[in-house]
mmCIF file of C-alpha atoms in Angstrom:
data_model
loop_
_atom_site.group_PDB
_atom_site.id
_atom_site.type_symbol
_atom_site.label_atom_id
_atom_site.label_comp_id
_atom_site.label_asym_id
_atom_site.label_seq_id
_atom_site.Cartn_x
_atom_site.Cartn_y
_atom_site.Cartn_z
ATOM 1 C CA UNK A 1 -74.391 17.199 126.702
ATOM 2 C CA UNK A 2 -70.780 16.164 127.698
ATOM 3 C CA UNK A 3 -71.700 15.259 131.201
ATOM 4 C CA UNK A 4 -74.728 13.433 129.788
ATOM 5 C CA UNK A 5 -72.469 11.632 127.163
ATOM 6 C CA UNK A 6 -70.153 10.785 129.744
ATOM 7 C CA UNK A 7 -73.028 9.578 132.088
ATOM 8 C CA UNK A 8 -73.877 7.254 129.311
ATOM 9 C CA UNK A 9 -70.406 5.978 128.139
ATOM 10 C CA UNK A 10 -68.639 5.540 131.524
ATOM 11 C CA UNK A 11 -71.002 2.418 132.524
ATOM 12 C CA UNK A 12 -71.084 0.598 129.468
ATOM 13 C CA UNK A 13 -67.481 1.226 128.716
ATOM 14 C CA UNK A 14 -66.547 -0.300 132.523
ATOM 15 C CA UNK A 15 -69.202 -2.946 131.939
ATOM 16 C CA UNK A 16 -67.916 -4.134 128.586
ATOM 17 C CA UNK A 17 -64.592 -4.512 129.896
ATOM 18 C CA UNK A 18 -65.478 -6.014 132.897
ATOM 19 C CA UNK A 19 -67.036 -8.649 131.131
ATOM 20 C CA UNK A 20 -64.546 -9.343 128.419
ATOM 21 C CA UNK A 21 -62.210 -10.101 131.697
ATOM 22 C CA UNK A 22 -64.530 -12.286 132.693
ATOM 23 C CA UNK A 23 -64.851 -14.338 130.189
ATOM 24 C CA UNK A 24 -61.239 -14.360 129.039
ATOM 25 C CA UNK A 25 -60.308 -15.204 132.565
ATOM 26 C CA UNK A 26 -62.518 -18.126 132.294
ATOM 27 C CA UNK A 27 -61.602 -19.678 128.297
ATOM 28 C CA UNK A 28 -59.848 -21.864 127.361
ATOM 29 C CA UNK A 29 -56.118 -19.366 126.639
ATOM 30 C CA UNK A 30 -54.760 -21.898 123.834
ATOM 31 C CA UNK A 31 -51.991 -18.989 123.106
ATOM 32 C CA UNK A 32 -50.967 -19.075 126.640
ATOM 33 C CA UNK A 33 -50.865 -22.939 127.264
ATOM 34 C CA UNK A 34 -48.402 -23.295 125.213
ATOM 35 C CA UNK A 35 -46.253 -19.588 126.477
ATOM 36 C CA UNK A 36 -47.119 -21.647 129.789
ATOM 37 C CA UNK A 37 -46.023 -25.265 129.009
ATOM 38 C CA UNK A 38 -42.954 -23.222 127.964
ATOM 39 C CA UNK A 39 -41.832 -21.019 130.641
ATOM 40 C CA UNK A 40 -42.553 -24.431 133.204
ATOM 41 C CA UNK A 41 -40.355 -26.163 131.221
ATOM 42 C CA UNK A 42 -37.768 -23.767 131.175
ATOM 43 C CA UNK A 43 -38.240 -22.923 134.998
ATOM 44 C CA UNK A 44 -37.665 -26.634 135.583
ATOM 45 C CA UNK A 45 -34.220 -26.639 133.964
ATOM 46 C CA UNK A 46 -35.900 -28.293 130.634
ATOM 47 C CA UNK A 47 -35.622 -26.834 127.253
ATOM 48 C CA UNK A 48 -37.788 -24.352 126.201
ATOM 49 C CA UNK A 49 -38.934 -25.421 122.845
ATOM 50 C CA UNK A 50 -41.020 -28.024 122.551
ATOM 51 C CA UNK A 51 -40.808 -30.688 119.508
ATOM 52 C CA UNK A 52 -43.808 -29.676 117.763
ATOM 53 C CA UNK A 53 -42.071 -25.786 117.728
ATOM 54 C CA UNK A 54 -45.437 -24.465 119.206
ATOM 55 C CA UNK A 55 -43.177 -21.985 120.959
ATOM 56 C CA UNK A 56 -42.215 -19.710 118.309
ATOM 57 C CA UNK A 57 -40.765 -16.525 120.490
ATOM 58 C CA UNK A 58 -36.972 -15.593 120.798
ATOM 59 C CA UNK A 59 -35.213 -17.427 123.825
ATOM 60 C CA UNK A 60 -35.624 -14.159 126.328
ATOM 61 C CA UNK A 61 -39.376 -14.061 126.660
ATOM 62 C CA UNK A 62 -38.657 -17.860 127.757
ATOM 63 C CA UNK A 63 -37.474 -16.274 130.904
ATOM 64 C CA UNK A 64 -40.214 -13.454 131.391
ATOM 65 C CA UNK A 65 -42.354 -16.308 131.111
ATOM 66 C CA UNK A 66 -40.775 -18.402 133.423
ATOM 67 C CA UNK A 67 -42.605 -16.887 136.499
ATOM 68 C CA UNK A 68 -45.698 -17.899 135.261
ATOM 69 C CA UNK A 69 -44.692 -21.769 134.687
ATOM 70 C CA UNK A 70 -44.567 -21.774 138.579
ATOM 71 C CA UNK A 71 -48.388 -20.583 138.859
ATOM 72 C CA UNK A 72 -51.588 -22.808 138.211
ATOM 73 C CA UNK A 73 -52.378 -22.674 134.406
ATOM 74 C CA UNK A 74 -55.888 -21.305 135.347
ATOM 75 C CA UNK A 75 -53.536 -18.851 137.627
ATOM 76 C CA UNK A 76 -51.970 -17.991 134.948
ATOM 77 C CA UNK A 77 -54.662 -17.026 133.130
ATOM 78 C CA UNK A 78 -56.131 -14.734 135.577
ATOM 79 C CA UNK A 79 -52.765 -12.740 135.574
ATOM 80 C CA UNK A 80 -51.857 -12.261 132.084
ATOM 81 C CA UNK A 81 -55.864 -11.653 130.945
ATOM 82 C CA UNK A 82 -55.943 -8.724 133.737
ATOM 83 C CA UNK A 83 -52.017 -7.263 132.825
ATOM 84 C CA UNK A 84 -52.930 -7.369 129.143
ATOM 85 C CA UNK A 85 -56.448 -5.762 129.738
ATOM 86 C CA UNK A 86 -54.668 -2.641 131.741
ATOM 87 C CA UNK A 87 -52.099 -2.832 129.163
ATOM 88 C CA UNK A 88 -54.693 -2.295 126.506
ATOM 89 C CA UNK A 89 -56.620 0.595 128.317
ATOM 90 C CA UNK A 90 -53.406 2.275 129.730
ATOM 91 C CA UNK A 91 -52.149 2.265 125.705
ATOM 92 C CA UNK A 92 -55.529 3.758 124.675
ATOM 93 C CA UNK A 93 -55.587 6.151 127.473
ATOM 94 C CA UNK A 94 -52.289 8.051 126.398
ATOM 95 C CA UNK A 95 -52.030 7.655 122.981
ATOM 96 C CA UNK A 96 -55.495 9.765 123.497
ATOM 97 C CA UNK A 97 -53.843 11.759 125.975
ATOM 98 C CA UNK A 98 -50.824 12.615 122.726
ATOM 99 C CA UNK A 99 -53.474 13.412 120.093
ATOM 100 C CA UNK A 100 -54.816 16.155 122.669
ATOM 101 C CA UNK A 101 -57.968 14.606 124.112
ATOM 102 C CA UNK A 102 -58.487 15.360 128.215
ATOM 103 C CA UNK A 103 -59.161 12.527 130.614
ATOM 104 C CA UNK A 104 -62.666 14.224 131.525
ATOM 105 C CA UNK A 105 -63.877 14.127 127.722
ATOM 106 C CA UNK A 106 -66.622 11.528 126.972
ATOM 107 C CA UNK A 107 -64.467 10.679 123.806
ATOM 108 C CA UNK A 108 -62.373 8.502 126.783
ATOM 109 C CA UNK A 109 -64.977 6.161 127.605
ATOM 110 C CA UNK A 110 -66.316 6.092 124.267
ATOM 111 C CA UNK A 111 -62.898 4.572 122.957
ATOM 112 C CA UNK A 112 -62.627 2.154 125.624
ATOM 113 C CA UNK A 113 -66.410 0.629 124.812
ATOM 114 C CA UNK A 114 -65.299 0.179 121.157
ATOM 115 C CA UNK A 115 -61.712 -1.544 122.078
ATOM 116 C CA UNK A 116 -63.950 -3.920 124.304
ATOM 117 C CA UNK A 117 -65.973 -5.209 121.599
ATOM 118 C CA UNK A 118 -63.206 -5.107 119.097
ATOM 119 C CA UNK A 119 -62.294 -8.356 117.141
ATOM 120 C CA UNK A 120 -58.592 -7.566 117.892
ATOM 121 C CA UNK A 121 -58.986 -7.217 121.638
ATOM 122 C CA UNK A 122 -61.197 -9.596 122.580
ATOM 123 C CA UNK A 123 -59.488 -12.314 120.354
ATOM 124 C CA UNK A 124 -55.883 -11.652 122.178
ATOM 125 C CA UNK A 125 -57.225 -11.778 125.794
ATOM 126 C CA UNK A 126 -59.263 -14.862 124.461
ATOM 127 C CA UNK A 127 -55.965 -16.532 123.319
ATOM 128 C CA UNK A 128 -53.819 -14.808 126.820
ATOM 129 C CA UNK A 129 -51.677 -13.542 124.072
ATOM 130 C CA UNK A 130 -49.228 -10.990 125.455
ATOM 131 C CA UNK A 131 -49.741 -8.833 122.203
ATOM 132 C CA UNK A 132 -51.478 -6.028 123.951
ATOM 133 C CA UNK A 133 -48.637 -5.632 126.460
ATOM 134 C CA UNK A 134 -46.987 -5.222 122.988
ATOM 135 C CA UNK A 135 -49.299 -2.201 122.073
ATOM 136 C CA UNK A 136 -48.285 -0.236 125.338
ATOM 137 C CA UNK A 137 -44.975 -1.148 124.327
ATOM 138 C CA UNK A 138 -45.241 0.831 120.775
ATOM 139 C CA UNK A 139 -47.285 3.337 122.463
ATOM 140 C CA UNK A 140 -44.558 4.653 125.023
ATOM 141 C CA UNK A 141 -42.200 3.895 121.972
ATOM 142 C CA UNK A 142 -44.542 6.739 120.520
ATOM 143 C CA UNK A 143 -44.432 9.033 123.251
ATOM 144 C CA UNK A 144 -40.964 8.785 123.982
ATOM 145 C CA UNK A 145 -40.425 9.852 120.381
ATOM 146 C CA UNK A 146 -43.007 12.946 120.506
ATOM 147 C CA UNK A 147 -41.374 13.697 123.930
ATOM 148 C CA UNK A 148 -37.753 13.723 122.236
ATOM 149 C CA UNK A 149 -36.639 11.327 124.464
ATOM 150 C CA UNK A 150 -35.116 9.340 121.903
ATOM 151 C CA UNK A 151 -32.381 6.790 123.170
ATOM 152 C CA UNK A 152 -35.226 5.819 126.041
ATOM 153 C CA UNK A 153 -37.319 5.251 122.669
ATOM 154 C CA UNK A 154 -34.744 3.005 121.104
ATOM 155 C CA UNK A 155 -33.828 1.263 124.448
ATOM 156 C CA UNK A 156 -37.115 0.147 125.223
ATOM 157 C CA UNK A 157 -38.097 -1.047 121.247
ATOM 158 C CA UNK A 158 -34.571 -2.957 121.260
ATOM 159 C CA UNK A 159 -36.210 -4.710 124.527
ATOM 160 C CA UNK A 160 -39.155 -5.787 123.306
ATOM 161 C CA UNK A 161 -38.223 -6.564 119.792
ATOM 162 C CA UNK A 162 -35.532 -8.799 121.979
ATOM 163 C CA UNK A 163 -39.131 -10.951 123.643
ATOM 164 C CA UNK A 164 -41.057 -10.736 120.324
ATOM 165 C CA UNK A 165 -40.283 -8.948 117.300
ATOM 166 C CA UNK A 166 -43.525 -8.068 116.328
ATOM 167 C CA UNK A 167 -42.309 -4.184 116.381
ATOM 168 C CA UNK A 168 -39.785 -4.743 114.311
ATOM 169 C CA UNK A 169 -40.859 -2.416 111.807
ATOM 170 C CA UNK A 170 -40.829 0.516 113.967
ATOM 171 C CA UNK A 171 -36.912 0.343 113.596
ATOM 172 C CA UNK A 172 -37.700 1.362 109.863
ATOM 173 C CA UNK A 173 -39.747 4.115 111.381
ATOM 174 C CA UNK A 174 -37.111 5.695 113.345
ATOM 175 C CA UNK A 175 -34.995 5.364 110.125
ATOM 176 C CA UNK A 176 -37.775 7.602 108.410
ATOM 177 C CA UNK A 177 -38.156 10.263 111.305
ATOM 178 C CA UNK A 178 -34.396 10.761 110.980
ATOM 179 C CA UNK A 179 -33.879 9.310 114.970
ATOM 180 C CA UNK A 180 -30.224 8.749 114.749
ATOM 181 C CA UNK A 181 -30.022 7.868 118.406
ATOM 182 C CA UNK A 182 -33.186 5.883 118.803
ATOM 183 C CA UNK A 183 -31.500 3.675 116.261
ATOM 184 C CA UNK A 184 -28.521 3.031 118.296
ATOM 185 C CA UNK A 185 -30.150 2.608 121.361
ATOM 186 C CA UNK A 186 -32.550 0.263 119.789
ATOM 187 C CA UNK A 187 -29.958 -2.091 117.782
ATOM 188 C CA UNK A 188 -27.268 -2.031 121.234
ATOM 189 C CA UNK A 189 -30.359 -2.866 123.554
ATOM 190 C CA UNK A 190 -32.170 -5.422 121.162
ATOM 191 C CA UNK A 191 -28.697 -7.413 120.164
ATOM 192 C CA UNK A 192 -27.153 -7.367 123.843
ATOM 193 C CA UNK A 193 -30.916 -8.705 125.240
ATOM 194 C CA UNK A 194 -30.824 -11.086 122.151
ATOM 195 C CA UNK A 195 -27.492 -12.602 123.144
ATOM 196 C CA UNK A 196 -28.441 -12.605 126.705
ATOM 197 C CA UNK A 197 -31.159 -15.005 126.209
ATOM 198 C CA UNK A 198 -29.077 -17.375 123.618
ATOM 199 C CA UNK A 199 -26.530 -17.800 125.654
ATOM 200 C CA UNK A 200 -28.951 -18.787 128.501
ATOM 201 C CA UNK A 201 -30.856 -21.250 127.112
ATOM 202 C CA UNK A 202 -29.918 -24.564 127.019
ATOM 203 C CA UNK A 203 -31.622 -25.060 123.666
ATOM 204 C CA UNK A 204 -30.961 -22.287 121.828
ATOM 205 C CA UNK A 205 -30.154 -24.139 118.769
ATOM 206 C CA UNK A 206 -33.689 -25.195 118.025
ATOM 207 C CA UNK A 207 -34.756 -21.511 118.039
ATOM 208 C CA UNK A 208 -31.560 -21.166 115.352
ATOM 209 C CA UNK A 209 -32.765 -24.454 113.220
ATOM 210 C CA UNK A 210 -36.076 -24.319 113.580
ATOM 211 C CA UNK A 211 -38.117 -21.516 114.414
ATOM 212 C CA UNK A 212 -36.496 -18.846 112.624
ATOM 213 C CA UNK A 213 -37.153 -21.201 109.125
ATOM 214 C CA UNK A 214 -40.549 -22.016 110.344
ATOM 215 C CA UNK A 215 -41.541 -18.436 110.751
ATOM 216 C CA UNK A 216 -39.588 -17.335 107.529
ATOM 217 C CA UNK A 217 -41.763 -20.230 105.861
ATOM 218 C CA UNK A 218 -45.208 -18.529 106.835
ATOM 219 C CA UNK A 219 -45.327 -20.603 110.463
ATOM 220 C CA UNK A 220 -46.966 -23.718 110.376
ATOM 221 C CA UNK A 221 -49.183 -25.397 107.756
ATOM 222 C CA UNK A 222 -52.310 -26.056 110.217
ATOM 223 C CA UNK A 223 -52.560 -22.150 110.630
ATOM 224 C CA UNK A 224 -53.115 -21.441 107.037
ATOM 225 C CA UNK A 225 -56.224 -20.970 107.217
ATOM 226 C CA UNK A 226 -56.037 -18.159 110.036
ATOM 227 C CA UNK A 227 -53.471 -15.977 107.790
ATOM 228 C CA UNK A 228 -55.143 -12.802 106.854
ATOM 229 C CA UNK A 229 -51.591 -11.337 104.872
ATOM 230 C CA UNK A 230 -51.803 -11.139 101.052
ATOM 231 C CA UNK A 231 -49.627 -14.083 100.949
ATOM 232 C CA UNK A 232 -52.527 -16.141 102.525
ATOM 233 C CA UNK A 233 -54.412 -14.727 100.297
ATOM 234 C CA UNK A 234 -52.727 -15.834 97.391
ATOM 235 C CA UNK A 235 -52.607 -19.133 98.518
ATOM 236 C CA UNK A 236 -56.197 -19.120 99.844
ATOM 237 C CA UNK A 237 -57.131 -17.714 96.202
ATOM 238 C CA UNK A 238 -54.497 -20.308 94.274
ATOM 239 C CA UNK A 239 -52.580 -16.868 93.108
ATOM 240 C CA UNK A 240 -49.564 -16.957 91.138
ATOM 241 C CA UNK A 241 -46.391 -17.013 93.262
ATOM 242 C CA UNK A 242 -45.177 -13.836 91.043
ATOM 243 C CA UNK A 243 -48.518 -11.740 91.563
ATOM 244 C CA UNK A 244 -47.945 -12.666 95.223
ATOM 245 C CA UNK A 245 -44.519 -11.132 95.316
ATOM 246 C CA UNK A 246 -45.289 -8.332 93.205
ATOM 247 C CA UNK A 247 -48.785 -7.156 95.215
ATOM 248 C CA UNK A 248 -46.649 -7.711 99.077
ATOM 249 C CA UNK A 249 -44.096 -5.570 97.414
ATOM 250 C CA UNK A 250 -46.369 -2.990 95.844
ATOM 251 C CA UNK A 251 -47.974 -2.604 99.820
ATOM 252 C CA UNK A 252 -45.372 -2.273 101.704
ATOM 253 C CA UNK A 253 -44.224 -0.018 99.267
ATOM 254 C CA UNK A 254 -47.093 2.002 99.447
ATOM 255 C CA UNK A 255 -47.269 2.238 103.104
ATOM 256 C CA UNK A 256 -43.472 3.127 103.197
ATOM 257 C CA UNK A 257 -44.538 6.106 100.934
ATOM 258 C CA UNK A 258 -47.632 7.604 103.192
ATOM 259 C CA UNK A 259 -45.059 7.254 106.089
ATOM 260 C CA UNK A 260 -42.276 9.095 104.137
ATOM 261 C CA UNK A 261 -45.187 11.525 102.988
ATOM 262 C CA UNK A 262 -45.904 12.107 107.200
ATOM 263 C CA UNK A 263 -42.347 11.885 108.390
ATOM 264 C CA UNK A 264 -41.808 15.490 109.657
ATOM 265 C CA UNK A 265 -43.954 17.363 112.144
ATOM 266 C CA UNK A 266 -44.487 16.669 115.858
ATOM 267 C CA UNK A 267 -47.172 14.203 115.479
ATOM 268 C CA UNK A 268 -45.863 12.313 112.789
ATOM 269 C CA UNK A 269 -44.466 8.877 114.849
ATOM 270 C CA UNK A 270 -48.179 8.569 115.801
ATOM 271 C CA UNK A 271 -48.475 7.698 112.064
ATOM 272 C CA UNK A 272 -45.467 6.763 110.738
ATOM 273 C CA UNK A 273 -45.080 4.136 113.369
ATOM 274 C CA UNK A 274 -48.391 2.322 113.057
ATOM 275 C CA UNK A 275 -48.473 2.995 108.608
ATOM 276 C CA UNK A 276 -45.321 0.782 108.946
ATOM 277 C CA UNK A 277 -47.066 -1.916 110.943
ATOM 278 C CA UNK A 278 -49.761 -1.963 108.736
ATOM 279 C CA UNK A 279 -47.653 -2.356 105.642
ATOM 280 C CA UNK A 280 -45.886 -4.939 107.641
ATOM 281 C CA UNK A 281 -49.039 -7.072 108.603
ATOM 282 C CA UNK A 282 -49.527 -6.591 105.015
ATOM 283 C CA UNK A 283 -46.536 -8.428 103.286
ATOM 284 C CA UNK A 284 -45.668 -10.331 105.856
ATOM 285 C CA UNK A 285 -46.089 -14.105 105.168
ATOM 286 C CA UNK A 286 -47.931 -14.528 108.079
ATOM 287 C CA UNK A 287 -50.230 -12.098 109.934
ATOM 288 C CA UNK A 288 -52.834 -13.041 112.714
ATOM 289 C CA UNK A 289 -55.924 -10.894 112.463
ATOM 290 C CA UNK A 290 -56.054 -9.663 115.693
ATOM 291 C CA UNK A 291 -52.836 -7.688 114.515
ATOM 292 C CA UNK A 292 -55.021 -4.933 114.091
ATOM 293 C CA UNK A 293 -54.599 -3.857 117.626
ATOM 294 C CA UNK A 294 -51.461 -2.242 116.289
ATOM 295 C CA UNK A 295 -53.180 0.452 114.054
ATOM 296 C CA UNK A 296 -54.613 2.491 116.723
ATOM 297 C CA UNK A 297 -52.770 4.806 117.114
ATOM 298 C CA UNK A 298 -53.119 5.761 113.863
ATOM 299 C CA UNK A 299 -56.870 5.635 114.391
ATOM 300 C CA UNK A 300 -56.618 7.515 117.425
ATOM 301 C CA UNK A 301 -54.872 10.458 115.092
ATOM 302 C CA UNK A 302 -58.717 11.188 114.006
ATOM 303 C CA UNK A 303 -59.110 13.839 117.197
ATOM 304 C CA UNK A 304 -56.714 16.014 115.358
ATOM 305 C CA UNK A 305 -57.105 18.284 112.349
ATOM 306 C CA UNK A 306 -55.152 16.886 109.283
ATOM 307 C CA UNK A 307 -55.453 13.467 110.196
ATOM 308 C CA UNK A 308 -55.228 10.726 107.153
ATOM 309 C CA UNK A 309 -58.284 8.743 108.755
ATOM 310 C CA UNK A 310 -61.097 11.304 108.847
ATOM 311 C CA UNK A 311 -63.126 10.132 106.357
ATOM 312 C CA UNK A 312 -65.822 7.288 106.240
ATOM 313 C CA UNK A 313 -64.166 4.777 103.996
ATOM 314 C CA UNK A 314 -61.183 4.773 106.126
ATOM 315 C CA UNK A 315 -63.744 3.724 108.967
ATOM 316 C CA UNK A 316 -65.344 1.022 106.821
ATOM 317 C CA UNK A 317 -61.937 -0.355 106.579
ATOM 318 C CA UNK A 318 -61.559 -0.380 110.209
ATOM 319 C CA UNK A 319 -64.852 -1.751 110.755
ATOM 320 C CA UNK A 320 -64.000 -4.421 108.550
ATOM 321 C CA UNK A 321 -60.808 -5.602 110.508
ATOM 322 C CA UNK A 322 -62.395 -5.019 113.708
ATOM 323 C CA UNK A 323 -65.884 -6.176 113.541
ATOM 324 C CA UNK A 324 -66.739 -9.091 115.850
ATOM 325 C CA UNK A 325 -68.921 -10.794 113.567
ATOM 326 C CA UNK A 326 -67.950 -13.650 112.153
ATOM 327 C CA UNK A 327 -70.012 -12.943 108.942
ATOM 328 C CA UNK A 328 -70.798 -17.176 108.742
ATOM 329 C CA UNK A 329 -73.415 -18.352 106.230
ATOM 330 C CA UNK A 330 -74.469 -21.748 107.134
ATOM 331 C CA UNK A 331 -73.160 -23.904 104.340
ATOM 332 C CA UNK A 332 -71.503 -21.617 102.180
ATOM 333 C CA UNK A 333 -68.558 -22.984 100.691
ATOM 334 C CA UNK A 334 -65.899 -22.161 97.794
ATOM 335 C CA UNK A 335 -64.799 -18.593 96.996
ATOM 336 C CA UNK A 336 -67.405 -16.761 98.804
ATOM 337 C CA UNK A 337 -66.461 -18.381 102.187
ATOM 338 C CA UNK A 338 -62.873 -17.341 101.409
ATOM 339 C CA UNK A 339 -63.845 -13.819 100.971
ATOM 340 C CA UNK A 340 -65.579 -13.341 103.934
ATOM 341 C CA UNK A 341 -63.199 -14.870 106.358
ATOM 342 C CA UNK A 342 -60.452 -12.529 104.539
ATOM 343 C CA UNK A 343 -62.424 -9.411 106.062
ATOM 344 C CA UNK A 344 -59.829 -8.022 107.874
ATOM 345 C CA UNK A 345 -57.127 -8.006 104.906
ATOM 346 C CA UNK A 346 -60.099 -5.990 103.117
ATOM 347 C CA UNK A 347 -60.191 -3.841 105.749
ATOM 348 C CA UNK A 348 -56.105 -3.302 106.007
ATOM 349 C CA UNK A 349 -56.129 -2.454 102.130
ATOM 350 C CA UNK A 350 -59.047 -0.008 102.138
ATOM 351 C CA UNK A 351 -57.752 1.709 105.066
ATOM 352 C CA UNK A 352 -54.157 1.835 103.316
ATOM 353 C CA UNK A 353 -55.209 2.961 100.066
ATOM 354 C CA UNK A 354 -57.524 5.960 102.177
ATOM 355 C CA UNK A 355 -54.397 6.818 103.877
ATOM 356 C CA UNK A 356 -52.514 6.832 100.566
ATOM 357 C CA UNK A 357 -55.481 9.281 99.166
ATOM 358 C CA UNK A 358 -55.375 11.257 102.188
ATOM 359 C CA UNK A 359 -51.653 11.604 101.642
ATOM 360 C CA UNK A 360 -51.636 12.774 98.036
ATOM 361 C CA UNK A 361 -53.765 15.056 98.869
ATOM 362 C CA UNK A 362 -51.699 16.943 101.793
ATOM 363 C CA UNK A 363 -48.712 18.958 101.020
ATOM 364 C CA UNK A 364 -45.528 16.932 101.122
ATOM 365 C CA UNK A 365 -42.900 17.520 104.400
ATOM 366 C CA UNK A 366 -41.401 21.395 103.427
ATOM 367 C CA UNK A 367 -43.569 22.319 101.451
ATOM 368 C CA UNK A 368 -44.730 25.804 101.864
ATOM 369 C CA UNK A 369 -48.138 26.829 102.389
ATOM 370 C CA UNK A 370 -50.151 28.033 99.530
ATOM 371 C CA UNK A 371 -51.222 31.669 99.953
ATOM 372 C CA UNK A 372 -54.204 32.464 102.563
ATOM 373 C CA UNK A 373 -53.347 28.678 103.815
ATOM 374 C CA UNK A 374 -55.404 28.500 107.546
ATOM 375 C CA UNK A 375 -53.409 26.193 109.795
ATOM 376 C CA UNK A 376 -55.039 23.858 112.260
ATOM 377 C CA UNK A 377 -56.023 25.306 115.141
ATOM 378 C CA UNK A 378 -55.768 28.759 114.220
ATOM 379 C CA UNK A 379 -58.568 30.555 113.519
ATOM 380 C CA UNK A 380 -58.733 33.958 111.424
ATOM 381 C CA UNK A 381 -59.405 37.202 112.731
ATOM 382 C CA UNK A 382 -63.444 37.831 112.667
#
């Protein structure tokens, strides 16, 4: 059955990412025009921010994405669609490869034919967002971490957090495994980078002025409708600003408690790390929904024994947040409409409050074992 399964999934995991290439390759990138517009600007000795503040990243990733300002847009394209898909697959591949699962097992191709019809997936290579470069970012983060290899860890999330801070929360995880050094490493690489690319840009004030209060402000006003936090929520619903407050506190809290519940072991960054994002994505004031790319490795955990996510309402949760379908109804208007285009916070929140189940239910970090207590992966003597 295994070589039958992996028959099966191999071409229509290859084919489904083939095509999503395809077609990404050939859109219309609206993310990456303006990235683009950007890093010409910038390679041309203009500024880097443009007046509208449709650039919204910190003043190094001007330079990463200077190179591409000297390709053809539709160049441009091409490249970061193709880097982001391998980023994507070569993220998937090893965080499977941590939670145990061979590169001959069917489970392999079977993954990579649900990332390629994903909502998250397919909506960042739509855009040419360079998110999933991002999610092989926290997934060597991950591995680093498992591996022990902890200032490499904190070196590399300073980096990134340095071109978009996006992963900022993971420096709260590191705070929660107890990685001393990874903090360091992280906070020396992240403010040195930081510096590097403020002092190197002509306008770095704008970035100081203006994006940092736009982004603190829930970004801009013609994207409210594409905010899938509770805070868009609340103002999609007409909540009270208190209840808004009080229910991003209450979830971030919560998530900070399932991580602190899965803190110790030698799996736990592959949860703590994403439960943080989530709770991030969460509170935040402003969350895109393809954010949801940054939960699998905690979805991933489901190979293992022990995991918080095997069970089916966790899945209906991810199905919600991941689900392509757009779940339109011709002329539907009002509060209805609003609920269905607020899937994927739905999903977030029932896969958070499974996890927070899940946790309550496992024996806190320390904790010895009740008596007779079977381990995973042991089995008793027959």
């Amino acid at each position: 059955m295994t070589r039958v399964a992996r028959a099966v999934l191999w071409p229509l995991a290859v084919g489904s990412l083939l095509h999503i290439a395809v077609r990404s390759s050939t859109g219309n990138a609206y993310d990456l025009a303006i990235l683009w517009r950007g890093g010409a600007s910038l390679a041309s000795g203009g500024p880097l921010y443009d007046s509208h503040l449709e650039f919204i990243y910190p003043p190094l990733a001007g330079w990463l994405l200077a190179p591409l300002g000297l390709l053809p847009f539709r160049a441009a394209v091409v490249v970061v669609v193709l880097g982001g898909l391998a980023a994507a697959v070569t993220a998937a591949v090893l965080i499977l490869r941590l939670v145990g699962v061979r590169a001959d097992s069917p489970v392999v191709p079977g993954v990579l034919l649900l990332l390629a019809h994903s909502r998250p997936l397919i909506g960042l290579l739509a855009q040419g967002n360079i998110d999933t470069v991002l999610l092989l970012a926290e997934a060597s983060v991950i591995a680093l971490l498992m591996a022990r290899r902890d200032v490499a860890a904190g070196v590399l999330l300073g980096a990134v957090c340095a071109v978009k801070p996006t992963l900022a929360p993971v420096v709260l995880a590191l705070v929660l495994l107890q990685r001393g050094r990874a903090l360091l490493a992280a906070a020396a690489s992240g403010i040195v980078l930081t510096a590097v690319g403020l002092l190197t840009v002509p306008d770095r004030d704008v970035f100081i002025t203006g994006v940092l209060p736009l982004l603190a402000d829930g970004n801009r006003d013609v994207l409210a409708p594409y905010n899938r936090s509770i805070h868009g929520a609340a103002v999609e619903l007409g909540l009270p600003g208190g209840l808004d407050v009080a229910l991003r506190v209450a979830a971030f809290g919560l998530a900070c408690w399932v991580a602190w519940r899965r803190r110790s072991g030698p799996m736990a960054p592959l949860e703590v790390v994403p439960l943080l994002m989530l709770g991030t994505m969460l509170a935040s004031s402003f969350s895109w929904a393809n954010y949801g790319i940054y939960l699998l490795p905690l979805l991933l955990t489901a190979a293992r024994p022990g995991s918080l996510v095997r069970s089916w309402p966790a899945w209906a949760g991810v199905y919600l947040f991941t689900t392509t379908n757009a779940w339109h109804i011709e002329d539907l208007t009002g509060l209805p409409d609003v609920l269905l285009r607020l899937l994927p916070l739905w999903g977030w929140l029932l896969l958070l409050g499974t996890c927070a189940v899940a946790a309550l239910r496992s024996p806190p970090p320390g904790a010895p074992e009740p008596a007779g207590a079977v381990r995973p992966g042991w089995s008793p003597p027959r």
